[in-house]
mmCIF file of C-alpha atoms and ligand atoms in Angstrom:
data_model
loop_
_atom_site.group_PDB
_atom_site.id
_atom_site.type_symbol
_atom_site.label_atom_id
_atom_site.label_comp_id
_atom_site.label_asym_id
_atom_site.label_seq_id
_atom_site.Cartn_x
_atom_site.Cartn_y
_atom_site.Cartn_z
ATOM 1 C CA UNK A 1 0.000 0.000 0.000
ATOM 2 C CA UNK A 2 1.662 3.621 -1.434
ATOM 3 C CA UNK A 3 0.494 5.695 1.453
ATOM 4 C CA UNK A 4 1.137 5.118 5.160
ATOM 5 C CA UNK A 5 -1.289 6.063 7.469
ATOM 6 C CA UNK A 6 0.759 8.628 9.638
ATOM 7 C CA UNK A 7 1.491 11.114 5.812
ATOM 8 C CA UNK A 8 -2.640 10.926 5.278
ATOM 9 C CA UNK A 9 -3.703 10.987 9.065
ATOM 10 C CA UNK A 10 -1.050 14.807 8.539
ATOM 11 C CA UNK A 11 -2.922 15.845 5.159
ATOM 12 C CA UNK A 12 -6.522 15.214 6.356
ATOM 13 C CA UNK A 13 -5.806 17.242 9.778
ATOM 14 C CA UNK A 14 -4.325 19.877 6.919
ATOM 15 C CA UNK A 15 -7.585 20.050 4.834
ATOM 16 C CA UNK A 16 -9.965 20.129 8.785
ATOM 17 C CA UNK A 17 -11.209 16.387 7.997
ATOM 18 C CA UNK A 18 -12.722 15.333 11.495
ATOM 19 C CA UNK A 19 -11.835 11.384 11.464
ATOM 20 C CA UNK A 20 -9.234 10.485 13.819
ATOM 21 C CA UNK A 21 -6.515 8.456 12.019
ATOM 22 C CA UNK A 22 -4.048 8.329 14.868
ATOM 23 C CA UNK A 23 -5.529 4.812 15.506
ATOM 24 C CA UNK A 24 -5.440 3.158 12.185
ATOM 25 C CA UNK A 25 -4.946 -0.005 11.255
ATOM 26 C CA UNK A 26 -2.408 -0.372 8.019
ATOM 27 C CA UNK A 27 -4.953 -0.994 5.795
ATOM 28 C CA UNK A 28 -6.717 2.391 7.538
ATOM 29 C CA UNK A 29 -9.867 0.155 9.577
ATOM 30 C CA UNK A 30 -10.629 1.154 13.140
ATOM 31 C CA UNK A 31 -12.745 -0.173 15.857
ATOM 32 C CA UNK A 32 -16.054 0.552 15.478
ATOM 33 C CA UNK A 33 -16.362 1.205 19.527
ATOM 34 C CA UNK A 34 -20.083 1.187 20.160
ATOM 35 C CA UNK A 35 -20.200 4.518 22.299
ATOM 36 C CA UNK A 36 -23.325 6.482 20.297
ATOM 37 C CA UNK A 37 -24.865 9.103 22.954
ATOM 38 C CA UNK A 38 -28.490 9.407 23.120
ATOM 39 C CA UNK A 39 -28.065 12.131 21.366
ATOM 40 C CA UNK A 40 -26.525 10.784 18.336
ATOM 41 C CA UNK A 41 -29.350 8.150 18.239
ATOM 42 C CA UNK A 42 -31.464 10.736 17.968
ATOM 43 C CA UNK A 43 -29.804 11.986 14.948
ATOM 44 C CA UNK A 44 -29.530 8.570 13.391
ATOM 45 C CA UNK A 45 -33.139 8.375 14.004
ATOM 46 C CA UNK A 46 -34.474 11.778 13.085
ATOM 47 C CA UNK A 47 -31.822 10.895 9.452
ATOM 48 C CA UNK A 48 -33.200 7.502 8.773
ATOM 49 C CA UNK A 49 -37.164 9.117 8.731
ATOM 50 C CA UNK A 50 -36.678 11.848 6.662
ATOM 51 C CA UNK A 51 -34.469 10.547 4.302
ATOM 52 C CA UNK A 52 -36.607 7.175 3.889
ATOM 53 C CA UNK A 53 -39.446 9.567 3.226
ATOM 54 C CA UNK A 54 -37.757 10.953 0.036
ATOM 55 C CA UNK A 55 -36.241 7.686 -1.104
ATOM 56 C CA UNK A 56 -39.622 6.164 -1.679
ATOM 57 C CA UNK A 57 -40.244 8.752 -4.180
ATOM 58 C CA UNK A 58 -36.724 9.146 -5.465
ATOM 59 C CA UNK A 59 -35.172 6.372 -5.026
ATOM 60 C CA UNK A 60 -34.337 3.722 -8.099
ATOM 61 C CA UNK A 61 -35.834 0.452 -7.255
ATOM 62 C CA UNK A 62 -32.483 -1.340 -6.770
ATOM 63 C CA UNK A 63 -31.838 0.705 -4.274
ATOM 64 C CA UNK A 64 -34.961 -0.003 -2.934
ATOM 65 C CA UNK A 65 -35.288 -3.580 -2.727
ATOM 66 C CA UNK A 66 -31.481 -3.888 -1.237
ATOM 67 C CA UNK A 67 -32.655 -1.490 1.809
ATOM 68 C CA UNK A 68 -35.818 -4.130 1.968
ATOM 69 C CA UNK A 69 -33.665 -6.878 2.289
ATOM 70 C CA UNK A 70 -31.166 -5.053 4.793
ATOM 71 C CA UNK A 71 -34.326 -4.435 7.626
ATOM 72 C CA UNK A 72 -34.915 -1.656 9.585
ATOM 73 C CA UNK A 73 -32.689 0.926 10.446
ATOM 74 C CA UNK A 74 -34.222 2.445 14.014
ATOM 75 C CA UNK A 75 -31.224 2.378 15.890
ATOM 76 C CA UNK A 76 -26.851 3.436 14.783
ATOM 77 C CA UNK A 77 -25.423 0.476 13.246
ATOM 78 C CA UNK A 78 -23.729 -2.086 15.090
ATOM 79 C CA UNK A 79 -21.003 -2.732 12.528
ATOM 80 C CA UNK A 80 -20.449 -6.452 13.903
ATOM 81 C CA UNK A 81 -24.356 -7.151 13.051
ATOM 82 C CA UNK A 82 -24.620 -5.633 10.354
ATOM 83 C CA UNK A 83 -21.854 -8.004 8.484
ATOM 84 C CA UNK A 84 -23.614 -11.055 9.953
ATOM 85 C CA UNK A 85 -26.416 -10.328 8.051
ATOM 86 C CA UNK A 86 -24.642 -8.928 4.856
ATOM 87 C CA UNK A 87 -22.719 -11.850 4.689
ATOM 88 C CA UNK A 88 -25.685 -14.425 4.020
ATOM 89 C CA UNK A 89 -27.263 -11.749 1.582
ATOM 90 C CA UNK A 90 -24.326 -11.392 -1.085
ATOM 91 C CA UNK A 91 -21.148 -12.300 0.953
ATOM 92 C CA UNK A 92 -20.042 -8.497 1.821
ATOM 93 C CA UNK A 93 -19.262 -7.065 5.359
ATOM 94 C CA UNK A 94 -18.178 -3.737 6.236
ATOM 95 C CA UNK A 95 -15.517 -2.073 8.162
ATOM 96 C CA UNK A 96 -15.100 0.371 10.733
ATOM 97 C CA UNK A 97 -12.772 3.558 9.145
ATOM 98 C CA UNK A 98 -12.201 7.206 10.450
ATOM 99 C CA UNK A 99 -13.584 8.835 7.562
ATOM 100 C CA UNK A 100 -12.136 9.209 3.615
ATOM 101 C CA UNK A 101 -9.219 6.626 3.161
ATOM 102 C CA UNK A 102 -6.812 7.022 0.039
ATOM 103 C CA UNK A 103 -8.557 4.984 -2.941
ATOM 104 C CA UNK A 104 -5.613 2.560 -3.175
ATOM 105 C CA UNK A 105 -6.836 1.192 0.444
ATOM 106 C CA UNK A 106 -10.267 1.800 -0.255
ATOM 107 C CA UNK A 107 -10.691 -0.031 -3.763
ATOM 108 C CA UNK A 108 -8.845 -2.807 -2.313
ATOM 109 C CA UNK A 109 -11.616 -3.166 0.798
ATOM 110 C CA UNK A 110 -13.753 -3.430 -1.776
ATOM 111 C CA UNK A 111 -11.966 -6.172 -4.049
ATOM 112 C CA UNK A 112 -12.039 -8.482 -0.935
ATOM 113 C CA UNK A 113 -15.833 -7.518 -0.620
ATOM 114 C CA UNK A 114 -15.221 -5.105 2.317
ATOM 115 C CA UNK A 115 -17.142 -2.170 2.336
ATOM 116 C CA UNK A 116 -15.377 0.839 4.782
ATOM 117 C CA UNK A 117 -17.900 2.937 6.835
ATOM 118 C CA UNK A 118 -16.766 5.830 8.549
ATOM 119 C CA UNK A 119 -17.248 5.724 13.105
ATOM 120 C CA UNK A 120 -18.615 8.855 13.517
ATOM 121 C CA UNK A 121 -21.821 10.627 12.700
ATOM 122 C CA UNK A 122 -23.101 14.136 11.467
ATOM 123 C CA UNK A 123 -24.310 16.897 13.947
ATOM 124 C CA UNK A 124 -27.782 18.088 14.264
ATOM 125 C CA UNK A 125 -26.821 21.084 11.770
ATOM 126 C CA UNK A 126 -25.873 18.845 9.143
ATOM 127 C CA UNK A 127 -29.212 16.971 8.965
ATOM 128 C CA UNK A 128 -29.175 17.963 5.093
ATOM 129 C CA UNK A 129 -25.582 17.950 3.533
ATOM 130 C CA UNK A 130 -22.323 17.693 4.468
ATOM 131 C CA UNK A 131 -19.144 17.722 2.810
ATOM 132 C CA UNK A 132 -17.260 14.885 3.953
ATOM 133 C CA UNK A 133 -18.838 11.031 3.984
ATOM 134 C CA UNK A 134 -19.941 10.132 7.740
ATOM 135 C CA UNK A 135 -21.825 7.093 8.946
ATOM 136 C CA UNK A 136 -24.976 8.300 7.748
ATOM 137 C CA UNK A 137 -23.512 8.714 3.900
ATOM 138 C CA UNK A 138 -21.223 5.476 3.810
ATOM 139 C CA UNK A 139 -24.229 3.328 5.339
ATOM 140 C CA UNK A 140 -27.470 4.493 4.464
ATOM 141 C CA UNK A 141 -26.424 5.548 1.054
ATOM 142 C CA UNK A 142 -23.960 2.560 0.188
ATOM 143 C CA UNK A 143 -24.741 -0.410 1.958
ATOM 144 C CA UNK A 144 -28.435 -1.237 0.695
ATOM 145 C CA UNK A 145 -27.287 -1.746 -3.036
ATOM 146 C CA UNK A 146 -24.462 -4.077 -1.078
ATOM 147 C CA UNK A 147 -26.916 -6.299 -0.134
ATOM 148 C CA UNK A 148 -28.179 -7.115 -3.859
ATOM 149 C CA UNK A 149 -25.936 -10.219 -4.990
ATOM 150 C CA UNK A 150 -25.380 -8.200 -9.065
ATOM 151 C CA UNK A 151 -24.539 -4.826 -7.639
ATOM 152 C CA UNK A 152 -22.133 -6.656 -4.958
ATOM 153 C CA UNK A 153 -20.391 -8.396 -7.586
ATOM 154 C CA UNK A 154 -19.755 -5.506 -9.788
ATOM 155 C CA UNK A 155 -18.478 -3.283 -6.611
ATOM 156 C CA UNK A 156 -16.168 -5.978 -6.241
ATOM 157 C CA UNK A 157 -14.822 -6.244 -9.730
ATOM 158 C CA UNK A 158 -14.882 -2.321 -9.365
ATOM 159 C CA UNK A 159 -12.093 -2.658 -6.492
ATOM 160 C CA UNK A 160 -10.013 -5.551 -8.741
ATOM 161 C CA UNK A 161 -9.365 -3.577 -11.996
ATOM 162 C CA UNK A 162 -9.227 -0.286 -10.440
ATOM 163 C CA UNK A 163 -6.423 -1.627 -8.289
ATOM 164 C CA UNK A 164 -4.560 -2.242 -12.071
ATOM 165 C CA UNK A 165 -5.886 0.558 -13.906
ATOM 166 C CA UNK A 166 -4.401 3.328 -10.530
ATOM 167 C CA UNK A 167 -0.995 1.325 -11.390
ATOM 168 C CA UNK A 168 -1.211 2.992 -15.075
ATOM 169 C CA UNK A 169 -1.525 6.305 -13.757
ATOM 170 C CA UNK A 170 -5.096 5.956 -13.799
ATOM 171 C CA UNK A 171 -6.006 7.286 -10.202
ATOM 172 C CA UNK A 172 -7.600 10.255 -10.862
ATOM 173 C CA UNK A 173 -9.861 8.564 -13.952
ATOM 174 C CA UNK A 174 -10.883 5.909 -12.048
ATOM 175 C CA UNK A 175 -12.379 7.958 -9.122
ATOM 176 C CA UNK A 176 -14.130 10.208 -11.322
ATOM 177 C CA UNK A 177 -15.720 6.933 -12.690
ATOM 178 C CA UNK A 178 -16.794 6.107 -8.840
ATOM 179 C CA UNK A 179 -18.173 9.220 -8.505
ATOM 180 C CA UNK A 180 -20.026 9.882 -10.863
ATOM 181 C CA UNK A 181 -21.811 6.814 -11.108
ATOM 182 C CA UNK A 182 -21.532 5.247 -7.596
ATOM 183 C CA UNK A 183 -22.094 8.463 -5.906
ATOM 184 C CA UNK A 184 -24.241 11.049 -7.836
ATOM 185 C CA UNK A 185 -25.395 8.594 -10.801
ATOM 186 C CA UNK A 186 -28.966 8.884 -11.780
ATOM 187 C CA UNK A 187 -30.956 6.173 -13.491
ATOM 188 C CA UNK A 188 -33.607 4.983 -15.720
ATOM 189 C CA UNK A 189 -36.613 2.733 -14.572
ATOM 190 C CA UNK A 190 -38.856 1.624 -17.009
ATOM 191 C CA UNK A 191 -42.132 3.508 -16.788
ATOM 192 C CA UNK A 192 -40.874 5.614 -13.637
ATOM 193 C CA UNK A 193 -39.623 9.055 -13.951
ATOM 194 C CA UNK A 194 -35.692 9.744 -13.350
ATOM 195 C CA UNK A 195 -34.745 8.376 -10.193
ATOM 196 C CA UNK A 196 -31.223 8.632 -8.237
ATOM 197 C CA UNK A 197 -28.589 5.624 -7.675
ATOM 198 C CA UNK A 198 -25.536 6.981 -6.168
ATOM 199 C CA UNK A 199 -25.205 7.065 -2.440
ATOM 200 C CA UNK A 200 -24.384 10.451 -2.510
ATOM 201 C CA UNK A 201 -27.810 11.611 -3.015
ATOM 202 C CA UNK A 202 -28.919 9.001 -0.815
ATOM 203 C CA UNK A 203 -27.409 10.515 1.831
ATOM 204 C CA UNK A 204 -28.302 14.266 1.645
ATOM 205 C CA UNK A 205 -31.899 15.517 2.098
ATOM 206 C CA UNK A 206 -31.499 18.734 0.071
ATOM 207 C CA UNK A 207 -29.013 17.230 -3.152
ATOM 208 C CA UNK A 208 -31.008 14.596 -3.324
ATOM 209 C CA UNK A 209 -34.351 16.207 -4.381
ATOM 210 C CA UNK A 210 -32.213 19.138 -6.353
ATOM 211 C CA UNK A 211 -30.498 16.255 -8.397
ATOM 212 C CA UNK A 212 -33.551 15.021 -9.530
ATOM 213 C CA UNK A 213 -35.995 17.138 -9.676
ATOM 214 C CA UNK A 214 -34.497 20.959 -10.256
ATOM 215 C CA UNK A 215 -34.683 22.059 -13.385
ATOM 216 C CA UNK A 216 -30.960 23.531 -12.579
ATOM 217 C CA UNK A 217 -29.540 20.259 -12.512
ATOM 218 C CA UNK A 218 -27.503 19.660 -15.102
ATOM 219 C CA UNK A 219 -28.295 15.825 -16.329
ATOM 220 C CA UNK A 220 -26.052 14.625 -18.782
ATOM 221 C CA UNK A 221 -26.468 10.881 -20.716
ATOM 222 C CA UNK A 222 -23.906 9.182 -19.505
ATOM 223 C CA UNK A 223 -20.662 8.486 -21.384
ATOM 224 C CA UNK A 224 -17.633 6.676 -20.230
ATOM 225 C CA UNK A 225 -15.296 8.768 -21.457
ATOM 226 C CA UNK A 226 -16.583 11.543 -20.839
ATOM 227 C CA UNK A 227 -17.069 10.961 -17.126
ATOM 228 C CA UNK A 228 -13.338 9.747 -16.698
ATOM 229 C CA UNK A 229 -12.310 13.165 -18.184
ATOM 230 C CA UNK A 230 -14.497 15.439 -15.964
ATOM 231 C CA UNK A 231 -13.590 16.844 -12.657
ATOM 232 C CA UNK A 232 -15.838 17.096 -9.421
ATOM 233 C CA UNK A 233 -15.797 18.783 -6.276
ATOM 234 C CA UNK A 234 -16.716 16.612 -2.879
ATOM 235 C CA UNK A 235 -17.951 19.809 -0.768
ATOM 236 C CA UNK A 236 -20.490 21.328 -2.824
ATOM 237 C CA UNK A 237 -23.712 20.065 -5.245
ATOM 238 C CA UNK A 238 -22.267 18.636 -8.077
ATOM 239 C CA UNK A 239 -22.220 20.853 -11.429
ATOM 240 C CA UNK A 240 -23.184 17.586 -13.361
ATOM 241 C CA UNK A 241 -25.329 14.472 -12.981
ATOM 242 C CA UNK A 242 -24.664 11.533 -15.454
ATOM 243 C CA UNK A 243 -28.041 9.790 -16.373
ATOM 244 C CA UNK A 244 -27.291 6.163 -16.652
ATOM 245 C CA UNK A 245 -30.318 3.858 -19.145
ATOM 246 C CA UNK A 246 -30.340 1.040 -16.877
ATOM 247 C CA UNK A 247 -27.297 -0.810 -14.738
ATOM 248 C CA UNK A 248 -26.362 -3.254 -17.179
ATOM 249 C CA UNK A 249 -24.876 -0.008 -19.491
ATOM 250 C CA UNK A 250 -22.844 0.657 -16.463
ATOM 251 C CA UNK A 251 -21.928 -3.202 -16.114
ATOM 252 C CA UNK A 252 -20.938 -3.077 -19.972
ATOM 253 C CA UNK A 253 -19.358 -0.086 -20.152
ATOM 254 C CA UNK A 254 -17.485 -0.844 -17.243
ATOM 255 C CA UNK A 255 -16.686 -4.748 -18.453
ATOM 256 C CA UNK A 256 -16.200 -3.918 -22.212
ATOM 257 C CA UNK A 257 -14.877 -0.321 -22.902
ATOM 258 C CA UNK A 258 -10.891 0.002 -22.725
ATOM 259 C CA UNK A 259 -10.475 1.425 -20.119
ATOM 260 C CA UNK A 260 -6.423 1.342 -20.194
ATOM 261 C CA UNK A 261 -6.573 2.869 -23.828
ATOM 262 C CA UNK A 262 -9.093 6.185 -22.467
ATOM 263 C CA UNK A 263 -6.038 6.043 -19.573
ATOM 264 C CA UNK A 264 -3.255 6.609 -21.591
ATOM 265 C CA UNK A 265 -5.000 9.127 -24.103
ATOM 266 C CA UNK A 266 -5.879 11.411 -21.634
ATOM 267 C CA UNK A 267 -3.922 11.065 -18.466
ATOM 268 C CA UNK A 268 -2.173 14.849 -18.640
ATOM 269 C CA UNK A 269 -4.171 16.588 -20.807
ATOM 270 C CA UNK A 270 -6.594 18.992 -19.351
ATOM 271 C CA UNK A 271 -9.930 17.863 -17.470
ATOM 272 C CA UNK A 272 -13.237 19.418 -18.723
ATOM 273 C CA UNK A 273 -15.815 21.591 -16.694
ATOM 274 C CA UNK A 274 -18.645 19.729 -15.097
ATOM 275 C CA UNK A 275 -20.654 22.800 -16.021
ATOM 276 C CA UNK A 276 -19.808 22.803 -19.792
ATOM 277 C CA UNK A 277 -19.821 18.744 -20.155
HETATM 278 C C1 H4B B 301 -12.675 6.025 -5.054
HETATM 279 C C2 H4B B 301 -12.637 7.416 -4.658
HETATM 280 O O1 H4B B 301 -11.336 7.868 -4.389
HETATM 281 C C3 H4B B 301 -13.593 7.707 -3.546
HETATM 282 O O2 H4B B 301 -13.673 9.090 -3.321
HETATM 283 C C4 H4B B 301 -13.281 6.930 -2.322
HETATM 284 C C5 H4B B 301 -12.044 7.358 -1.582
HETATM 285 N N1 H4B B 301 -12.070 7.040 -0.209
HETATM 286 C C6 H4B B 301 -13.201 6.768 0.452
HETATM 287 N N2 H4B B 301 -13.139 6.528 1.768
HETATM 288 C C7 H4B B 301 -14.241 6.311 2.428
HETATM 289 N N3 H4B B 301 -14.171 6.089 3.728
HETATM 290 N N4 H4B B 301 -15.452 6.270 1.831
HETATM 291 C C8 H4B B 301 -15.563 6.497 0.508
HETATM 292 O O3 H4B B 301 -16.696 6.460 -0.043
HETATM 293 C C9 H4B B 301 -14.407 6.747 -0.220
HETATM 294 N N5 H4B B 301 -14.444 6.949 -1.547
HETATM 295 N N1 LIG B 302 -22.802 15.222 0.727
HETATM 296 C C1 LIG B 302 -23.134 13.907 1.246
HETATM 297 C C2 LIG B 302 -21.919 13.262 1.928
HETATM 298 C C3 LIG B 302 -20.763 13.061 1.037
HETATM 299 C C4 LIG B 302 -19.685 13.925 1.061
HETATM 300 C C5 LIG B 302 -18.601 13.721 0.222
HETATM 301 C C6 LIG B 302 -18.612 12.622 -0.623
HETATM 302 C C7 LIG B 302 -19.691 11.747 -0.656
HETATM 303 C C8 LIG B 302 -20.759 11.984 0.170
HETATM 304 C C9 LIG B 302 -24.265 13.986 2.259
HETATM 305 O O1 LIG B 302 -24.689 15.034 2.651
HETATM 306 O O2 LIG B 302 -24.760 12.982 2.687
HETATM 307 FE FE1 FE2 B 303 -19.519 7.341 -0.679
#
């Protein structure tokens, strides 16, 4: 693994991410330590019924059906349970990690089919957004579509050929892949209007209804090249949503486009505009 814990525990502290990293594990997992205040149930709580009020109508079906499956969410996750149960679903568990982890480390949790969910929660004043991933985002926007045997096997395969395609200098491309699609995608259901997929929107009461239903949104038919070449920002709305027709385009274009060959033709050359894409 390129970076150690102790030179990313000193940049996060730089850019006044919360997690603490001073007790990571090499491969950047904590202890969950089930502490949660009554307090921070309360937020969990007051979280889980608003958001699951939106995702009904929101929501793509996928989604959905893996939060179904999954059970009720009325209490903070024990992390311990929660990969009991994953594991006789589709074979995943997750892990307990301070907060963003360097994707090296991250895409290879998810190779192994290991899913990394940040220990601490948001505050009352971030009911609607906020700019880094907490519990809230990594669990209740990721791990439903875990549960769901296809979209756990394709996470996985995510993690193995991102793993070779960061060793061609492909680092940057392949997140902008993951973000686009696994965390602010949008998708097609067959007689439904647009819905949202990524667990981005999941996660945040306000993006989540501006992504799909403003007219300022900026939805854009999704192309693999083009997403690899666009930049994002992690702290504000995104400038552009990618409309994917279904999952299995993602699958394919995932599976079947050459993905070393868009690497090497525009690794270095200038990233476009979200706005302008
Ligand atoms: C793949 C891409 O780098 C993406 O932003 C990763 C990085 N590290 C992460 N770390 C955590 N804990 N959770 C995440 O969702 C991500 N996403
Ligand atoms: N903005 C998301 C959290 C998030 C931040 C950064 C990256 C991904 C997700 C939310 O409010 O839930
Ligand atoms: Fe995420």
């Amino acid at each position: 693994m390129s970076v150690s814990v102790q030179d990313y525990a000193r940049e996060c502290a730089e850019q006044g991410l919360r997690g603490d990293y001073s007790v990571c594990r090499p491969d950047f997992t904590v202890e969950q330590k089930y502490d949660y205040s009554a307090a921070e149930q309360d937020v969990w709580r007051t979280l889980c019924d608003r958001q699951t009020r939106l995702t009904q109508r929101l929501a793509h079906k996928s989604y959905l059906d893996g939060m179904s499956a999954l059970g009720l969410v009325d209490r903070i996750p024990d992390f311990h349970d929660v990969s009991d149960k994953l594991r006789k679903l589709s074979g995943w568990e997750i892990v307990a990690v301070p907060g963003l982890i360097p994707a090296q480390p991250f895409f290879d949790h998810l190779a192994n089919r290991r899913f990394p969910v940040t220990n601490w929660l948001r505050t009352r004043d971030e009911l609607d957004y906020i700019v880094e991933p907490d519990m809230f985002h990594d669990f209740f926007g990721h791990v439903p579509v875990l549960s769901q045997p296809v979209f756990g096997d394709f996470m996985q395969m995510y993690g193995e050929k991102a793993t070779d395609l960061i060793a061609l200098g492909g680092d940057e491309m392949i997140t902008r892949l993951y973000w686009y699609t696994a965390e602010y995608g949008l998708m097609q259901e067959p007689g439904q209007p647009l819905k949202a997929f990524g667990a981005g929107l999941m996660s945040s009461f306000t993006e989540l209804q501006f992504a799909v239903e403003s007219p300022d949104a900026h939805q854009v038919p999704f192309d693999i090249e083009t997403v690899m070449r666009t930049t994002y920002e992690i702290d504000k709305f995104q400038r552009a949503y990618f409309v994917l027709p279904s999952f299995d385009t993602l699958k394919d274009a995932f599976q079947n486009s050459d993905l070393a060959g868009i690497i090497k033709r525009w690794k270095g050359e200038p990233p476009r505009d979200p706005a302008t894409v």
